[in-house]
Coordinates of C-alpha atoms and ligand atoms in Angstrom, one line a residue:
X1 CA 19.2 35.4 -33.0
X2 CA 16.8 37.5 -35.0
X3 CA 16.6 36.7 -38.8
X4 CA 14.7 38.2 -41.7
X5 CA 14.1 35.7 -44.6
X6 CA 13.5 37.4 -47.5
X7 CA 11.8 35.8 -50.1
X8 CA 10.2 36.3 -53.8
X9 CA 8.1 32.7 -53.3
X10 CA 6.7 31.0 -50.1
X11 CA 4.7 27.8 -50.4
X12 CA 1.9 26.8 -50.1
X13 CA 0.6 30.4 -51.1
X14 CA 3.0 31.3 -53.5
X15 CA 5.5 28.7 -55.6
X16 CA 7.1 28.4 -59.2
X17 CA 9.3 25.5 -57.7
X18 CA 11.7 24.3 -54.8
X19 CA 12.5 28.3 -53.3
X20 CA 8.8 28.1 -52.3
X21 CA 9.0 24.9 -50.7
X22 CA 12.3 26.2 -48.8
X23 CA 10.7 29.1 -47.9
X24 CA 7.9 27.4 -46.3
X25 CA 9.7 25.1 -44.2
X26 CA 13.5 26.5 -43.6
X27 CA 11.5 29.3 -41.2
X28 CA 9.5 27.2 -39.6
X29 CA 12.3 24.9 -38.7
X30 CA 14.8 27.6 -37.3
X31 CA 12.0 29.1 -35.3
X32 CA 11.4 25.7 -33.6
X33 CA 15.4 25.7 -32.4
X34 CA 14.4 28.7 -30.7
X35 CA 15.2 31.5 -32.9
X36 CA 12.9 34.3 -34.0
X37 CA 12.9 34.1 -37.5
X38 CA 10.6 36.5 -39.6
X39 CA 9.3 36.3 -43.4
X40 CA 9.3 39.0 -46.0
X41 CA 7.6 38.3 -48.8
X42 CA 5.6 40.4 -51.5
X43 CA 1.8 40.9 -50.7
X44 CA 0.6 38.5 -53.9
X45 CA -3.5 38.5 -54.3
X46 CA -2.6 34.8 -52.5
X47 CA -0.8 36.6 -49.3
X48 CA -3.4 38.8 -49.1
X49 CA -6.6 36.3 -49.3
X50 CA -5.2 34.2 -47.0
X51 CA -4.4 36.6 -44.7
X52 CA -7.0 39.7 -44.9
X53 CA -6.3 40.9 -41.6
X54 CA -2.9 41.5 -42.0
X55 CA -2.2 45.0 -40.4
X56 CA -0.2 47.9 -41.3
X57 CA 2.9 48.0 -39.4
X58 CA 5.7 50.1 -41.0
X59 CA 5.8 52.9 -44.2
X60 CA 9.7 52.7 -45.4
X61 CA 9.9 55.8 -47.4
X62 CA 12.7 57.6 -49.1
X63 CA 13.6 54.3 -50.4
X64 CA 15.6 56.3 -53.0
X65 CA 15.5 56.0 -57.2
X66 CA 11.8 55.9 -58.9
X67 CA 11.0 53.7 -55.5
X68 CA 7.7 53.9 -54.4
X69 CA 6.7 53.9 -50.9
X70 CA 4.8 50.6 -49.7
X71 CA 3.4 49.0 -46.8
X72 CA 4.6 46.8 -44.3
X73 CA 1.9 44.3 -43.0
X74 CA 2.0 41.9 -40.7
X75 CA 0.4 38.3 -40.0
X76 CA 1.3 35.0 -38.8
X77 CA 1.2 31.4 -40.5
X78 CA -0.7 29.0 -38.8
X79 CA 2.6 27.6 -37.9
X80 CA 3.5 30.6 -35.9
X81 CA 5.8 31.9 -38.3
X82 CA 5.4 35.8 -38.5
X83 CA 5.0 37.7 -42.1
X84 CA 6.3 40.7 -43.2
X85 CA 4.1 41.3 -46.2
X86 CA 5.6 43.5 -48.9
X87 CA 2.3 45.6 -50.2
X88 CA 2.6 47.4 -53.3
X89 CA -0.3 46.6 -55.3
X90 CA 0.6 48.2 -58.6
X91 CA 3.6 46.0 -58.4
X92 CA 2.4 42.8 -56.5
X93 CA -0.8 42.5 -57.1
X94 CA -1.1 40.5 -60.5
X95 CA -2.5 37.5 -61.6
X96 CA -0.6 34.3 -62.2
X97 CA 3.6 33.3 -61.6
X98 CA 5.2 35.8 -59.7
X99 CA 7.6 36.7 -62.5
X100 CA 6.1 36.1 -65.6
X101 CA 3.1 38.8 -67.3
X102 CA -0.1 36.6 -69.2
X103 CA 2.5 36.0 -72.0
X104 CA 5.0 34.3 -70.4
X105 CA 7.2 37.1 -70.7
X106 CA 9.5 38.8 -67.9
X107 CA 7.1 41.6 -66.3
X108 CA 9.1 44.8 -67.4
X109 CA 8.9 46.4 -64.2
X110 CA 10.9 43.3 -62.1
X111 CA 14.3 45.1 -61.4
X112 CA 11.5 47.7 -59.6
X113 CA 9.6 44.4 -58.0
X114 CA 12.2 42.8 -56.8
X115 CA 14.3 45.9 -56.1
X116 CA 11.4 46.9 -53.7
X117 CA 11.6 43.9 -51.9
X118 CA 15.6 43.8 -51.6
X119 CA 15.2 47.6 -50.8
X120 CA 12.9 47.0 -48.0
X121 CA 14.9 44.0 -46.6
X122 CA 17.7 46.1 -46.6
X123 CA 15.9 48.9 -44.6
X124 CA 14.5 46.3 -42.2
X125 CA 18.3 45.9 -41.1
X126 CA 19.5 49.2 -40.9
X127 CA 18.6 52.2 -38.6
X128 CA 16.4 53.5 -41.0
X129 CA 13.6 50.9 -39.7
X130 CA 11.0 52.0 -37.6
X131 CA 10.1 48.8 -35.9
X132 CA 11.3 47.7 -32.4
X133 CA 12.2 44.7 -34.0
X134 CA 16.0 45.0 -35.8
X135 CA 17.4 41.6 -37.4
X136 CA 20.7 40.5 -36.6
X137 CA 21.0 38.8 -40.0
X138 CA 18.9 39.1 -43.4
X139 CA 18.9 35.8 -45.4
X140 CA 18.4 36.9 -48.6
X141 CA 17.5 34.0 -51.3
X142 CA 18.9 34.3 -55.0
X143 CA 18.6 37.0 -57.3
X144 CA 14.9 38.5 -56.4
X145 CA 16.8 39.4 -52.9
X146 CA 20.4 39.1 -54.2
X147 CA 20.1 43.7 -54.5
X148 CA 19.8 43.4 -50.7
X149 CA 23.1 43.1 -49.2
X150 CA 24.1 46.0 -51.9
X151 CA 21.4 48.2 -50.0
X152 CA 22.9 47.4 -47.3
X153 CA 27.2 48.2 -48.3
X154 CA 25.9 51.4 -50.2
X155 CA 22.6 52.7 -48.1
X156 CA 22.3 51.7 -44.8
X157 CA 24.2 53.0 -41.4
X158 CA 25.2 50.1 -38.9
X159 CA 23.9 47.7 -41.2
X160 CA 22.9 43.7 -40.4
X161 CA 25.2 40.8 -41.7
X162 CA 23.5 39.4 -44.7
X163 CA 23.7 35.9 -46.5
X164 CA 23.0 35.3 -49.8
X165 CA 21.4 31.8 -50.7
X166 CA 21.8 30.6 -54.0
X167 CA 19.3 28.6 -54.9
X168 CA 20.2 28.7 -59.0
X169 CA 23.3 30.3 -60.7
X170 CA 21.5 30.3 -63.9
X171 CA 18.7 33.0 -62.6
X172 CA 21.0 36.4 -62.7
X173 CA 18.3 38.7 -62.6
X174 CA 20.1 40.9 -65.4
X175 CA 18.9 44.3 -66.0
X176 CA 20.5 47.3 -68.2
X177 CA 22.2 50.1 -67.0
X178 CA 19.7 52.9 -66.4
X179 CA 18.7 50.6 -63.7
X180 CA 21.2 51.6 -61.5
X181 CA 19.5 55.2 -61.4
X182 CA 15.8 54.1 -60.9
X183 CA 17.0 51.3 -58.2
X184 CA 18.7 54.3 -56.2
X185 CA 21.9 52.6 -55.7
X186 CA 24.9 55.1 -56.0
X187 CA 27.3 55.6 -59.2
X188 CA 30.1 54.3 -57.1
X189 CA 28.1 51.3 -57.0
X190 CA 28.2 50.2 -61.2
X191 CA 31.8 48.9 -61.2
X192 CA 33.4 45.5 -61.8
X193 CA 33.3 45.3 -57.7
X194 CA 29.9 46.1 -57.4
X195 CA 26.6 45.1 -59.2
X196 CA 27.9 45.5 -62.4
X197 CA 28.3 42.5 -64.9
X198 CA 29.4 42.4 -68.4
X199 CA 27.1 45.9 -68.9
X200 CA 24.6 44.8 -66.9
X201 CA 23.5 45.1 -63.7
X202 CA 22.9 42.0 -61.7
X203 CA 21.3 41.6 -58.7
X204 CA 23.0 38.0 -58.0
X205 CA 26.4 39.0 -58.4
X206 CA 25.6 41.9 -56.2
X207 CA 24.4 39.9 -53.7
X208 CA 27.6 37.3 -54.8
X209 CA 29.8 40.0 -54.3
X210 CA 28.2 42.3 -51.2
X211 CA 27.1 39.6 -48.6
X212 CA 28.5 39.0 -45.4
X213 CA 28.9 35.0 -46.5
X214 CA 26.9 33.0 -49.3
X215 CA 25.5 29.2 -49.3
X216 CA 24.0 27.2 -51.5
X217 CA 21.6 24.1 -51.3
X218 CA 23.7 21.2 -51.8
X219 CA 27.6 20.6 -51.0
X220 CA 28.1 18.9 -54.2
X221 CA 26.8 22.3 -55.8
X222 CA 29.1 24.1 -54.0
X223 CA 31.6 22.9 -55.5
X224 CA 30.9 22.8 -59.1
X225 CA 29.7 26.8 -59.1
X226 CA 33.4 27.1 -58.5
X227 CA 34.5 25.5 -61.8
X228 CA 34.7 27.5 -65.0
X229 CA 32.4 24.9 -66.6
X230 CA 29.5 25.2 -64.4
X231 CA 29.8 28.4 -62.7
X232 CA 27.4 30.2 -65.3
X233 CA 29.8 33.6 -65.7
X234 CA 30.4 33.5 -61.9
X235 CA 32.8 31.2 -61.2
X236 CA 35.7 33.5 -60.9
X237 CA 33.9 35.7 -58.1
X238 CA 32.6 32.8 -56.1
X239 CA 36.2 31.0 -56.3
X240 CA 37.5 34.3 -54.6
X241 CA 34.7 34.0 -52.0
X242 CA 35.6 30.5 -51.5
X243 CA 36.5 30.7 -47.8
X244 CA 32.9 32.3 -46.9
X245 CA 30.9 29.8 -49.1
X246 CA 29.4 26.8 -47.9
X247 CA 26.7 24.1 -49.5
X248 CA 24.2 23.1 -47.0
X249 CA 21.5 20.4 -48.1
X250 CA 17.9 21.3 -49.0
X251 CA 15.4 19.4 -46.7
X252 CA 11.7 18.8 -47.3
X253 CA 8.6 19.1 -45.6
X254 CA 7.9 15.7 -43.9
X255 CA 4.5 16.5 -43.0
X256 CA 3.3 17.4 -46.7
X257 CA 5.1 15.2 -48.2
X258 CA 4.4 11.6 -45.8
X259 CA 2.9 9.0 -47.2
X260 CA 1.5 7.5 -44.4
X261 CA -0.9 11.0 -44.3
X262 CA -0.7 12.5 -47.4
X263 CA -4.2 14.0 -48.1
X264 CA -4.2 14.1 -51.6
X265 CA -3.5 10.0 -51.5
X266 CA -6.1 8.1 -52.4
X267 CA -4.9 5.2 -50.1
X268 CA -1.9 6.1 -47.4
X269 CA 0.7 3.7 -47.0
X270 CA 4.5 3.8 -45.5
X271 CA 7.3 1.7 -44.8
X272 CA 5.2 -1.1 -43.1
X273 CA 2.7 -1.2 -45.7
X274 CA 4.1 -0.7 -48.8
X275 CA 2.0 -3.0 -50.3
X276 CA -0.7 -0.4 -50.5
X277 CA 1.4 1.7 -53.2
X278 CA -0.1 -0.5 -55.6
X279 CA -3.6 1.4 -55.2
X280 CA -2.3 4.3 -55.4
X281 CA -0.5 3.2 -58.6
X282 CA -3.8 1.5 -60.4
X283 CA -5.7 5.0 -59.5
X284 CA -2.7 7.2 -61.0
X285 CA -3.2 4.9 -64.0
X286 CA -6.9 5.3 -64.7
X287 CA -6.6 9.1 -63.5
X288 CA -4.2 9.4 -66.6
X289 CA -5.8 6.9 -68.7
X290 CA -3.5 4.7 -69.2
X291 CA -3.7 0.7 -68.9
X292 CA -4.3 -0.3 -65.4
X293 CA -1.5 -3.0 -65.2
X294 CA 0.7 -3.4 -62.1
X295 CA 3.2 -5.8 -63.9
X296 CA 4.6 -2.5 -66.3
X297 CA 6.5 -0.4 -64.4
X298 CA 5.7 3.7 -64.1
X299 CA 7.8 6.4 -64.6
X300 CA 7.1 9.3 -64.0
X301 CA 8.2 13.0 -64.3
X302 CA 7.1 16.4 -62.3
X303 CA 9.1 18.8 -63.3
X304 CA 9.7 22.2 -64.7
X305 CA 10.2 21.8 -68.5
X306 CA 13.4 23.5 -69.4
X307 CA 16.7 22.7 -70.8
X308 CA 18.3 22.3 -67.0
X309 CA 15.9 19.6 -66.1
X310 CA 17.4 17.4 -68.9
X311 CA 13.7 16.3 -70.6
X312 CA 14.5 16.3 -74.3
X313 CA 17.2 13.5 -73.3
X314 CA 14.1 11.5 -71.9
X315 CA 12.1 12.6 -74.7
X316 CA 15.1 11.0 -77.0
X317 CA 14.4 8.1 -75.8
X318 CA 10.6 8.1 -74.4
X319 CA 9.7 5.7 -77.5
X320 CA 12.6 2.9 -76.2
X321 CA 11.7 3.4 -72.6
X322 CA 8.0 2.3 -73.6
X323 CA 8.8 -0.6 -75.3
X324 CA 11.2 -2.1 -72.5
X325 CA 7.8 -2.5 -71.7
X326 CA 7.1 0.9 -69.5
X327 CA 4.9 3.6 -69.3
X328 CA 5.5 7.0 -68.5
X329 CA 3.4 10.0 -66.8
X330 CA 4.9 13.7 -67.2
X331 CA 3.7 16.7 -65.5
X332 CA 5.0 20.2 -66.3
X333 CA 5.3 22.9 -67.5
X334 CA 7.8 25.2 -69.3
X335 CA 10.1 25.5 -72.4
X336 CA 7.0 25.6 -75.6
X337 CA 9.1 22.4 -77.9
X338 CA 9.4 20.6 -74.9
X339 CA 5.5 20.7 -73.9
X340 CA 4.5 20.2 -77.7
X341 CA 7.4 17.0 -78.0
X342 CA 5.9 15.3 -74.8
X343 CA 2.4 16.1 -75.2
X344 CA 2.6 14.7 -79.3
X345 CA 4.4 11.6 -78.1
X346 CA 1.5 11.1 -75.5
X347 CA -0.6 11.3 -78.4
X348 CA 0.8 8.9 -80.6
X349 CA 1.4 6.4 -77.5
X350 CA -2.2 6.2 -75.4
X351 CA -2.2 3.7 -72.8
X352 CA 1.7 4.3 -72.6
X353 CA 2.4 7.5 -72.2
X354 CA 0.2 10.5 -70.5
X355 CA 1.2 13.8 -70.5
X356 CA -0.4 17.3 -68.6
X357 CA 0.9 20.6 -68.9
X358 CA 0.6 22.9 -66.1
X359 CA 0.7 22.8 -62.7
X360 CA -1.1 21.0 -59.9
X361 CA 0.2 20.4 -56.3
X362 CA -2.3 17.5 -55.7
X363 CA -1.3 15.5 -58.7
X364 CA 2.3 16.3 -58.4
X365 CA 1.7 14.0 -54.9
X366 CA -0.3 11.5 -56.5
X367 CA 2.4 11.1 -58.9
X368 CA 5.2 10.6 -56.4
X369 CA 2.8 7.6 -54.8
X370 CA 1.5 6.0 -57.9
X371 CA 4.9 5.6 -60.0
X372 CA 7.5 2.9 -59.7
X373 CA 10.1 4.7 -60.8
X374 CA 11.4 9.0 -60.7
X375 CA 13.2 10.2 -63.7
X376 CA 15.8 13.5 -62.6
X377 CA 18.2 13.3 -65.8
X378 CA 19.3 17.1 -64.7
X379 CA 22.3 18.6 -66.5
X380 CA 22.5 20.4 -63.2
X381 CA 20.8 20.6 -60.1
X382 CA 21.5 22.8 -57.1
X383 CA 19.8 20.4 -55.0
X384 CA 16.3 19.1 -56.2
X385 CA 13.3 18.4 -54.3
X386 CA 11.7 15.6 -55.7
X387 CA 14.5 12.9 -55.7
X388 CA 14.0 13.4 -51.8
X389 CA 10.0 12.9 -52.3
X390 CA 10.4 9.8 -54.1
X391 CA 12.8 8.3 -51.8
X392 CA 10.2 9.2 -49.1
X393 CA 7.1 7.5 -51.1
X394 CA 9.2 4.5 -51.9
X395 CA 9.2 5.7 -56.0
X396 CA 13.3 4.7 -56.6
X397 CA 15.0 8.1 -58.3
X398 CA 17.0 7.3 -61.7
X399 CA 19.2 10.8 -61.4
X400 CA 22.5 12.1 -63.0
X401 CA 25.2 12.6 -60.7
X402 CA 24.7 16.4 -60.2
X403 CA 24.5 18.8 -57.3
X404 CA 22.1 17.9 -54.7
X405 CA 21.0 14.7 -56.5
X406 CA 24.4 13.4 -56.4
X407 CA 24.6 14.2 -52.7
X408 CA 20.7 12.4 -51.7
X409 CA 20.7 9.4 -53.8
X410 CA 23.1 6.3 -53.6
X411 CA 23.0 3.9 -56.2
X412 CA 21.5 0.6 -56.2
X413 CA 25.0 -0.8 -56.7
X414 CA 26.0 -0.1 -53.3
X415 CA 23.9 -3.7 -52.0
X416 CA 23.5 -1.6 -48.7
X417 CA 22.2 1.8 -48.8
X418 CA 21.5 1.8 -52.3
X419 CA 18.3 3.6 -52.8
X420 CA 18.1 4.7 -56.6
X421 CA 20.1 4.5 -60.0
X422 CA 22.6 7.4 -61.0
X423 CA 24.3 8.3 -64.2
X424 CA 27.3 10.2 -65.1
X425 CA 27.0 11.5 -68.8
X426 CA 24.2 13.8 -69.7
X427 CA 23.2 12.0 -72.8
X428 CA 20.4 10.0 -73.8
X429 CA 22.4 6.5 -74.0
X430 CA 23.5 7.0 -70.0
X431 CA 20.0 8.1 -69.1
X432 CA 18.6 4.9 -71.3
X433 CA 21.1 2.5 -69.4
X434 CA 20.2 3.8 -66.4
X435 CA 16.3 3.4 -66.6
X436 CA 17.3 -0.5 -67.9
X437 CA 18.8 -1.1 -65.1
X438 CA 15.9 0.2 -63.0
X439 CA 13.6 -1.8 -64.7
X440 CA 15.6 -4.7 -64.2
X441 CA 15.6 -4.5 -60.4
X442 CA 11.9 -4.1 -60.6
X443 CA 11.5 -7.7 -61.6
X444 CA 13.1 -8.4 -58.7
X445 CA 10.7 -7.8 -56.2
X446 CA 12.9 -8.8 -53.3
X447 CA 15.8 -6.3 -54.6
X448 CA 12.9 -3.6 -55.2
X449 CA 11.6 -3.6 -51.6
X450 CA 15.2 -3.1 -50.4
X451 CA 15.8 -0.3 -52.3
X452 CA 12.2 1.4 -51.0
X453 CA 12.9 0.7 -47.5
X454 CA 16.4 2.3 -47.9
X455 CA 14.7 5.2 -49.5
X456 CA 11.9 5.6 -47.0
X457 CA 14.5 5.0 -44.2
X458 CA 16.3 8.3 -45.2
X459 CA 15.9 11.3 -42.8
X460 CA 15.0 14.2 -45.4
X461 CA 13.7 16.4 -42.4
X462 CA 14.7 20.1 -41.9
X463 CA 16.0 19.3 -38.8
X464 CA 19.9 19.1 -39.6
X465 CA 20.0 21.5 -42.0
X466 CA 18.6 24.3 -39.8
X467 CA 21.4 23.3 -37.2
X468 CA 23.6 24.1 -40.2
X469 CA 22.3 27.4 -41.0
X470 CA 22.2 28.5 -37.2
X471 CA 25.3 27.5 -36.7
X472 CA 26.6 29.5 -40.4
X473 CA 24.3 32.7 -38.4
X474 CA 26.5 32.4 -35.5
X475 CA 29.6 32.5 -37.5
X476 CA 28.6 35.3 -39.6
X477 CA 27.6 37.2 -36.2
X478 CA 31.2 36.8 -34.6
Ligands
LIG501 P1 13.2 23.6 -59.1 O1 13.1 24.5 -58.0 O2 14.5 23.7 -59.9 O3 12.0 23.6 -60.0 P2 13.0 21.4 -57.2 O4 13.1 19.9 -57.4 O5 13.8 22.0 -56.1 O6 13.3 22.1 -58.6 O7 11.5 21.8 -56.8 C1 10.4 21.8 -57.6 C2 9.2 21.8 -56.8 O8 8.1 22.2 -57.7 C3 8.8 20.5 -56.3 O9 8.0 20.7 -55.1 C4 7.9 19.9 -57.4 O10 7.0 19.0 -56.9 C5 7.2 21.2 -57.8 N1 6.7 21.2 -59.2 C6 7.5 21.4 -60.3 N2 6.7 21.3 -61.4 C7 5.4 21.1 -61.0 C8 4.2 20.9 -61.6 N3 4.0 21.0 -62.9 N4 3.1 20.7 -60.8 C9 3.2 20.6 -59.5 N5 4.4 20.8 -58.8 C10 5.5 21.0 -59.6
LIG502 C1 16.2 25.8 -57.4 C2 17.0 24.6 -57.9 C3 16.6 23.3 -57.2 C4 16.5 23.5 -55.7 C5 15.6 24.6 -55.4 C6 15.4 24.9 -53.9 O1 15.1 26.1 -58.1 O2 16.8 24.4 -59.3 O3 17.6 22.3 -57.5 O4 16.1 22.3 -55.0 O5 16.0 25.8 -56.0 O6 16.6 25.2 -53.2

């Protein structure tokens, strides 16, 4: 089969959270089942340094709307994988996140970015395209590529099947009316069946609404988009496409994230040797500055700060969690009050508590080998990345029952595939009782280590989820 993935992040070059990560593994994995599986991406200053012989293969013009005429280039990753790279440079090339202008704002121009891209993926699988290469299907992934399979219903002849993975409900990518003209997509098009939402446009329920079928990244998610309390506005609409929606599980990169090769690890270590954790944990603690003791256990944080990642619950109760006795290290970045509450409470607690705001791949991996313990309190999570991490580096996940974490971690009540601690309520009492209980076991060395070698014993691999997502292709295809 031949599959366009079409993508506003792709990691290690480009990545705000888990969609880069997806995008730089779920290729890669389909392509080594044997099917040809191509990347679009935008040509960010990243995509175009690392790859500065990418050539010019393809001019789509009379795109329609105020849409500008771009370049298609093409190069491949070291993996093999080949890239479509999106080049616009009054749109792409920018400094910084791929979304966001120096001051944290929305760039005003994304409905035209991300328009482009869905544009362009849409062209690539129509008979519009002028390269001898057509995909079969064009996997588009939330809203930045959610236009795409509206291109394809209003603007394409003999178009390709589409799917549509959500990897958040609660990015919409909502846009006002006059929109509709400058995006080229037809009057017929602003209606309660089309991209039209409450007055808005919306390039994820016109993706919701226009493709072929539509996944998302955890089975447990699946469900609870359906549900008037969870599903964000959209719940009606993807209850009526309930027979073409399906929840197939995130996997992870096993060979950046393995502890036993991990270069950013100051000491490698795996099942076998999990003894050797502990360096990794006193060097985490003077990297931080906080007191290098192996008998208090280490919490820790990498996250996104923002209200879905439930971190003003932790906050709530940062100052009992130290005195249980703990210590805690957060990295992120995010949401303004939750940045200040951490980093003051950092402040007031040295030794205890170390906080840095931003973001840092390498320390993100240090993190997941130096901690105990992960804190996830998510009021939702479509599926979550580094629950799977921890389980990998032996660092037990505390989670709430949500989404993908619900789905990857089993609690240390079941004696034999426990691997973590998960609350139900998303409150700061549940959370609290939870991170006691995790504690607790960690007295108990002999209970810990079973709980890290069921962790570490967990396949996270891509492997069975691209069988899932080949074998949702073929469907779509018959
Ligand atoms: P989401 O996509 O909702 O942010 P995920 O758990 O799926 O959540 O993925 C988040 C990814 O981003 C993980 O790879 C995580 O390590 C990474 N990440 C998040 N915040 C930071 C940060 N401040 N520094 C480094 N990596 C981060
Ligand atoms: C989103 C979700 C996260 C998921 C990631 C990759 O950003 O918030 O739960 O793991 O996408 O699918």
């Amino acid at each position: 089969m031949k599959v366009l993935f079409a993508t506003s992040e792709m990691a290690p070059w480009v990545k705000t959270g888990g969609l880069g990560d997806v995008s730089g593994a779920l290729p890669a994995a389909l392509r080594s089942i044997g099917h040809d599986v191509r990347v679009l991406v935008p040509a960010y200053p990243a995509l175009l340094q690392a790859f500065p012989g990418a050539t010019e293969i393809a001019r789509p013009h009379w795109l329609g709307g105020l849409l500008p005429t771009p370049s298609l280039r093409q190069a491949l990753t070291p993996d093999g994988t080949p890239l479509l790279l999106l080049d616009y440079g009054h749109y792409y090339d920018r400094p910084g996140n791929p979304y966001l202008g120096p001051e944290g704002r929305d760039w005003l121009d994304n409905h035209l970015r991300f328009g482009l891209l869905s544009r362009v993926a849409a062209w690539l699988g129509s008979e519009a395209s002028t390269l001898n290469w057509m995909p079969d299907i064009i996997h588009c992934n939330d809203w930045q590529t959610g236009m795409a399979p509206a291109y394809l219903a209003y603007r394409a002849e003999r178009p390709a099947k589409s799917l549509l993975t959500v990897h958040n409900l609660a990015f919409q990518g909502l846009f006002d009316h006059a929109s509709l003209f400058e995006l080229g997509l037809p009057d017929a098009a602003w209606s309660m069946h089309g991209v039209e939402y409450h007055g808005y446009l919306s390039f994820l329920k016109a993706g919701l609404q226009h493709a072929t079928a539509i996944s998302t990244v955890s089975p447990t998610y699946a469900r609870e988009i359906q549900t008037d309390a969870e599903g964000m506005g959209l719940a009606g609409l993807l209850r009526h496409r309930a027979s073409d929606l399906t929840g197939i599980l995130n996997g992870i990169d096993t060979r950046d994230w393995d502890p036993l090769r991990d270069r950013h690890l100051p000491r490698h270590y795996g099942p076998r040797r999990i003894d050797d954790k502990a360096i990794n944990k006193a060097r985490l603690q003077e990297e931080v500055g906080l007191e290098v003791r192996a008998d208090l256990p280490l919490l820790a944080v990498v996250s996104r700060l923002t209200e879905q990642k439930g971190l003003d619950l932790f906050l709530a109760i940062a100052q009992k969690t130290i005195d249980l006795p703990a210590q805690i290290v957060v990295l992120g970045s995010g949401a303004h009050a939750l940045e200040h509450g951490w980093s003051a409470f950092a402040h007031r607690h040295p030794g205890r508590c170390a906080v840095r705001i931003g973001f840092d791949e390498g320390f993100a991996h240090r993190i997941e080998a130096g901690a105990d313990i992960f804190v996830m309190p998510s009021r939702f999570e479509p599926c979550g990345l580094n629950q799977m991490y921890s389980l990998r580096y032996g660092t037990p996940p505390v989670v709430r029952a949500t989404g993908g974490l619900a789905d990857t971690v089993i609690d240390a009540a079941d004696e034999r595939h426990g691997n973590g601690f998960v609350f139900g309520p998303p409150t700061a009492e549940a959370l609290l009782d939870a991170l006691r209980r995790a504690v607790a076991a960690f007295r108990d060395p002999v209970l810990w280590r079973k709980l890290q070698k069921h962790g570490m014993a967990r396949d996270s691999s891509w492997a069975e989820s691209a069988g899932h997502y080949i074998a949702l292709y073929k469907k779509l295809l018959d």
